[in-house]
Short mmCIF file of C-alpha atoms in Angstrom, two decimals:
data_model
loop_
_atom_site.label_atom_id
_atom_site.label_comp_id
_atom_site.label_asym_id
_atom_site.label_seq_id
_atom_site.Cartn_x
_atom_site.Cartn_y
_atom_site.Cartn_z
CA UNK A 1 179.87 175.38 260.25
CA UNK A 2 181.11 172.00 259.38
CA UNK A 3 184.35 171.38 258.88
CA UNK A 4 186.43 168.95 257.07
CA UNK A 5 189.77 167.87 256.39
CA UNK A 6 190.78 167.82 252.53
CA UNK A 7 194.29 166.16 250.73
CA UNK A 8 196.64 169.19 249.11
CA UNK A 9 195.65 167.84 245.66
CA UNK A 10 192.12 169.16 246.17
CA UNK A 11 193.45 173.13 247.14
CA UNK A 12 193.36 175.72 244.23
CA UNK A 13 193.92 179.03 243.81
CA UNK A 14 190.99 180.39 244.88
CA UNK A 15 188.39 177.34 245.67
CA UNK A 16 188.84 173.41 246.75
CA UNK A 17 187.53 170.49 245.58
CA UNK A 18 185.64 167.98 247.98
CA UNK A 19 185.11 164.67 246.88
CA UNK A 20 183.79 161.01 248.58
CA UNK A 21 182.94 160.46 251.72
CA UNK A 22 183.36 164.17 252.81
CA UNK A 23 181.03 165.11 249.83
CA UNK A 24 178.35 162.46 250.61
CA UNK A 25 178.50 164.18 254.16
CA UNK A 26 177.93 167.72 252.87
CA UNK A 27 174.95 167.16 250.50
CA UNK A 28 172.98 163.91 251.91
CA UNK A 29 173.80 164.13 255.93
CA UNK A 30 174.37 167.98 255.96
CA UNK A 31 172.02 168.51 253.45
CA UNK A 32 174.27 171.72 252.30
CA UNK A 33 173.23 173.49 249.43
CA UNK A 34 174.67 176.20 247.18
CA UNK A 35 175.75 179.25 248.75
CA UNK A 36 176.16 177.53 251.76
CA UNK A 37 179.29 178.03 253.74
CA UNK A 38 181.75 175.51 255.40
CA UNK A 39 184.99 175.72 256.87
CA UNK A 40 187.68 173.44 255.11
CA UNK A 41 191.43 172.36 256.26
CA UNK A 42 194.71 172.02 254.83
CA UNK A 43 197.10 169.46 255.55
CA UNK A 44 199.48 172.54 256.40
CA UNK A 45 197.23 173.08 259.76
CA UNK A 46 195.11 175.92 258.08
CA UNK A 47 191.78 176.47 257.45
CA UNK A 48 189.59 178.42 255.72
CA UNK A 49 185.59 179.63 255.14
CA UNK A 50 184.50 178.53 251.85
CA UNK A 51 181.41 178.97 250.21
CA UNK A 52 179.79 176.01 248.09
CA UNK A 53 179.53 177.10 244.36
CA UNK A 54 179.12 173.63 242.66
CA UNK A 55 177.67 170.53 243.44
CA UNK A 56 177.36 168.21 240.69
CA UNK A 57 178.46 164.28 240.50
CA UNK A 58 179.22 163.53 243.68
CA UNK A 59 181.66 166.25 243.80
CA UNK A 60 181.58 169.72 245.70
CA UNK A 61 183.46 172.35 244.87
CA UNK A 62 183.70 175.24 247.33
CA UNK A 63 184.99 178.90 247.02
CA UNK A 64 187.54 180.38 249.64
CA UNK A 65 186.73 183.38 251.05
CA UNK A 66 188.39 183.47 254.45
CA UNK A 67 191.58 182.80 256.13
CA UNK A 68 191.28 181.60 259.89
CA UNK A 69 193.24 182.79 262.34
CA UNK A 70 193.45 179.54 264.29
CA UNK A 71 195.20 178.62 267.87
CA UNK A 72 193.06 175.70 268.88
CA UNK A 73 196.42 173.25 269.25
CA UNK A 74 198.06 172.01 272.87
CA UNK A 75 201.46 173.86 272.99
CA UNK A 76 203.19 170.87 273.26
CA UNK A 77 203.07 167.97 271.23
CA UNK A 78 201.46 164.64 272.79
CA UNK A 79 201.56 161.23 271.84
CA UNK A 80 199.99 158.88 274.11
CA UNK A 81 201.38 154.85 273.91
CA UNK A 82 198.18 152.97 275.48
CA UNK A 83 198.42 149.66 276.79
CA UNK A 84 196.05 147.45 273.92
CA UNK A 85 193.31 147.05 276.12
CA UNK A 86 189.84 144.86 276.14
CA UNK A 87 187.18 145.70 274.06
CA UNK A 88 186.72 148.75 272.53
CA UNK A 89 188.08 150.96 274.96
CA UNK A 90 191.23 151.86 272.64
CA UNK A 91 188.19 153.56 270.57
CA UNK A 92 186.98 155.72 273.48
CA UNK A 93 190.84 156.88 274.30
CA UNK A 94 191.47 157.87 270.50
CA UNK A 95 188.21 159.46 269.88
CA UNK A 96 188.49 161.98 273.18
CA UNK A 97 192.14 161.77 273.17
CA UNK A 98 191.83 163.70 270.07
CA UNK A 99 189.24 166.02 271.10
CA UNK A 100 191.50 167.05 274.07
CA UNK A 101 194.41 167.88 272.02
CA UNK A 102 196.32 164.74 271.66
CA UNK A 103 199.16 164.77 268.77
CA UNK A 104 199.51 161.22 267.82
CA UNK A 105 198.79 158.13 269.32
CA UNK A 106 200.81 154.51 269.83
CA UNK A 107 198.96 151.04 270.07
CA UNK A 108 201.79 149.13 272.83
CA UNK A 109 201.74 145.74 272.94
CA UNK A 110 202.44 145.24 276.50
CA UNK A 111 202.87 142.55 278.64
CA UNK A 112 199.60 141.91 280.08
CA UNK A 113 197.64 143.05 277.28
CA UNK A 114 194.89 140.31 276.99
CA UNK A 115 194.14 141.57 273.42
CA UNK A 116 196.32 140.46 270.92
CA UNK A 117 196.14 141.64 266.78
CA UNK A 118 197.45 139.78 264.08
CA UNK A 119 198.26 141.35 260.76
CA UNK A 120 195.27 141.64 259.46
CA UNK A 121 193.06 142.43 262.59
CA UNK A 122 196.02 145.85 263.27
CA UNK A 123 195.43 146.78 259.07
CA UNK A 124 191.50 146.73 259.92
CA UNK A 125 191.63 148.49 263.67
CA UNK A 126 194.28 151.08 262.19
CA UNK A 127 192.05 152.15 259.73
CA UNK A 128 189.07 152.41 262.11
CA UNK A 129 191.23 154.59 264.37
CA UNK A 130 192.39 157.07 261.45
CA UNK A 131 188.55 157.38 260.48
CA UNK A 132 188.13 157.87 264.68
CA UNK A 133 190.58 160.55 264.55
CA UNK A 134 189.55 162.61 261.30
CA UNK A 135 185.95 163.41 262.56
CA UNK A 136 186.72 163.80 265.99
CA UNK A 137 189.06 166.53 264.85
CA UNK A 138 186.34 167.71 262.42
CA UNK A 139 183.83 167.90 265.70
CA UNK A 140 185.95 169.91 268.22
CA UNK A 141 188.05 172.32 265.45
CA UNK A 142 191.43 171.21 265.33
CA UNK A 143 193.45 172.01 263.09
CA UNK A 144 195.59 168.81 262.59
CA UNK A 145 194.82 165.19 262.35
CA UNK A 146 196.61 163.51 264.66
CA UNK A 147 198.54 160.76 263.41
CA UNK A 148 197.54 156.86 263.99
CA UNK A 149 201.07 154.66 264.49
CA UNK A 150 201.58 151.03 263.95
CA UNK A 151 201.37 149.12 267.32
CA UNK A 152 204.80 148.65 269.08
CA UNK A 153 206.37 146.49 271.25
CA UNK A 154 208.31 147.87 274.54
CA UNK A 155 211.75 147.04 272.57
CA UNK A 156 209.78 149.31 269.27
CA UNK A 157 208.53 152.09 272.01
CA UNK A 158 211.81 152.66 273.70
CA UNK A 159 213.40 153.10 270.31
CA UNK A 160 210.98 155.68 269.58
CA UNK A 161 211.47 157.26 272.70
CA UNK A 162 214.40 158.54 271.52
CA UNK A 163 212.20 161.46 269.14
CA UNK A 164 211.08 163.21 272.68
CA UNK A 165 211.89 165.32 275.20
CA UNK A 166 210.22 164.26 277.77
CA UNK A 167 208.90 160.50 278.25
CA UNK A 168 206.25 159.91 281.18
CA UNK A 169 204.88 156.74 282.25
CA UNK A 170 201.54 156.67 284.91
CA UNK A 171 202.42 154.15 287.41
CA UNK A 172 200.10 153.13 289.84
CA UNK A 173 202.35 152.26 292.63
CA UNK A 174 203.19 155.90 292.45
CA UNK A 175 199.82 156.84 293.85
CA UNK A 176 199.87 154.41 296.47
CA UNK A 177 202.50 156.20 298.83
CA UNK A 178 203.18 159.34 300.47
CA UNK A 179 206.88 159.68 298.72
CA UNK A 180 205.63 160.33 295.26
CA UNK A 181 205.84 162.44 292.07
CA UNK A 182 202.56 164.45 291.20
CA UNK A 183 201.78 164.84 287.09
CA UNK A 184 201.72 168.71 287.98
CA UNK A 185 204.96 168.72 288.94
CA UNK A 186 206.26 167.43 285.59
CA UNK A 187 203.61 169.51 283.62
CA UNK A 188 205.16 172.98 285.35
CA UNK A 189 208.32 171.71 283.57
CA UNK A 190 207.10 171.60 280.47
CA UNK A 191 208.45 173.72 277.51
CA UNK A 192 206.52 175.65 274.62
CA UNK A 193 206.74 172.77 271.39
CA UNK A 194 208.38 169.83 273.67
CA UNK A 195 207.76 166.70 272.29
CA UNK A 196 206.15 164.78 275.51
CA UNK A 197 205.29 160.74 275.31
CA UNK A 198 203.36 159.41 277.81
CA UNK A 199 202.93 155.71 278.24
CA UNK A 200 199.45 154.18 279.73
CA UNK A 201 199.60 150.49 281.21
CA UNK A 202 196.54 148.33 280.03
CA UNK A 203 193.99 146.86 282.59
CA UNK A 204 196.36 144.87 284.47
CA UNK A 205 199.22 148.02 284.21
CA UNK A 206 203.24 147.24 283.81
CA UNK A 207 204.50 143.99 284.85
CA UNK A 208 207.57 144.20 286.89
CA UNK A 209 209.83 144.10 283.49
CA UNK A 210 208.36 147.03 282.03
CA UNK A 211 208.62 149.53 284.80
CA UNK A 212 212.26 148.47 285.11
CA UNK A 213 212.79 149.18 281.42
CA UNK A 214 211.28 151.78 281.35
CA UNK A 215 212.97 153.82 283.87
CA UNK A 216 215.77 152.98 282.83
CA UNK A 217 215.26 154.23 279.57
CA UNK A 218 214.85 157.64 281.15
CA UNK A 219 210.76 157.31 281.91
CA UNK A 220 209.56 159.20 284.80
CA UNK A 221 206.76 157.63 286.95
CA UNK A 222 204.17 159.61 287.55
CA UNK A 223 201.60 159.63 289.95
CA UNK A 224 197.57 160.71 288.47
CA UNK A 225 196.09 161.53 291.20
CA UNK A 226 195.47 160.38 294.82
CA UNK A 227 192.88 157.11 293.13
CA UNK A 228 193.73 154.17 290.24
CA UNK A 229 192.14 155.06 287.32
CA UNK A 230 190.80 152.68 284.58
CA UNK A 231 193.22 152.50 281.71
CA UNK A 232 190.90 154.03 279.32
CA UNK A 233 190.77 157.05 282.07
CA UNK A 234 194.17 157.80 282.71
CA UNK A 235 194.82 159.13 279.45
CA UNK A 236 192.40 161.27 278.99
CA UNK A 237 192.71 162.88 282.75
CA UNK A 238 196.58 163.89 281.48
CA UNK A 239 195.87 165.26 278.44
CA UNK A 240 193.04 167.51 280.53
CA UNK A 241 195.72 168.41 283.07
CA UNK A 242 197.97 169.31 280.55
CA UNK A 243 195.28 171.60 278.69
CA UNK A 244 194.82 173.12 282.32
CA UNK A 245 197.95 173.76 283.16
CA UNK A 246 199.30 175.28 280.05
CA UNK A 247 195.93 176.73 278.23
CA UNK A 248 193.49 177.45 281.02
CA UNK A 249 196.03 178.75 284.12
CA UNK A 250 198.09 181.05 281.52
CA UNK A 251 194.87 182.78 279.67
#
């Protein structure tokens, strides 16, 4: 079944209301008639079976007839601050970021980013991303949306550093020597509903400045493996670990 993310407003008693683009999905893409079921979110992080009972103007209006029993969510909460990088590689990171559990995600506007967004080029990409994120959630299950930020400086990111536990950053010197610290290591120390923030260099990783800063601001390098991965890889190889390690290894 389908599923799709639907605004409090639209949540009755006993049925919701589905309206726009989600609508246009269900009856021209979907092709979903009456009687048909679907399963339909609320902003609260539950979700329910619905049957359709209405479809009439461009609206669909949908009966609920089960309560989920859903634990699909990482059991900690990850936000991943990616270096801007070229391209549309920042597309690729949010869209399977999100599919492997991440939380929320930070645009950083580091030092050697090439890419750089004016006002109205960040309003435009933002929204692109928060469309990214919706249907990639609707295509592996979650249960939330994770949540799109405004792009940040180092200054911006450090301040918000402050709302987490535990603040990572991958450092690729860190893989280069035999005195290092491994990304397990810090994952094993992880606690149930920390709130973890790991910070991804862009192509040409952290300039001297920003590892400084960052460490000490309380940032622990981390090492991703024995290899330097592409900055549109090293995100997506933590959030995997961290799945492993705290999903997969306790089942």
């Amino acid at each position: 079944m389908q599923r799709y993310f639907l605004p409090a407003e639209d949540w009755k008693d006993q049925y919701v209301i589905i309206r726009g683009d989600d609508a246009h999905h269900i009856t021209r893409v979907m092709r979903n008639r009456i009687d048909d079921q679907l399963i339909c979110n609320h902003p609260d992080s539950e979700s329910a079976i619905c049957r359709i009972t209405e479809i009439e103007n461009g609206i669909v209006i949908a009966k609920i007839e089960k309560w989920l029993d859903e634990d699909v969510e990482l059991p900690v909460d990850v936000t991943i601050a990616q270096g801007l990088p070229k391209g549309d590689k920042l597309d690729l990171v949010i869209q399977k970021g999100t599919e492997l559990g991440a939380r929320s995600f930070i645009p950083f506007k580091a030092d050697r980013s090439v890419v750089k967004w004016d006002k109205k080029k960040e309003e435009k990409k933002l929204d692109r991303y928060r469309k990214i994120v919706k249907e990639a959630s609707e295509q592996s299950h979650r249960t939330e949306i994770p949540l799109i930020h405004p792009s940040m400086n180092l200054v911006e990111l450090i301040k918000e550093s402050a709302n987490y536990q535990v603040k990572i950053f991958a450092y690729e010197e860190e893989a280069k020597g035999t005195d290092y610290l491994s990304f397990s290591k810090v994952v094993k120390q992880f606690h149930e509903s920390d709130r973890v923030l790991v910070c991804i260099g862009p192509e040409g990783g952290f300039s001297l400045d920003e590892v400084e800063t960052l460490k000490e601001n309380d940032f622990i390098p981390v090492r991703l493996g024995p290899r330097i991965l592409r900055t549109e890889t090293a995100p997506l190889y933590v959030l995997a670990s961290i799945s492993y390690h705290l999903e997969e290894l306790r089942c």
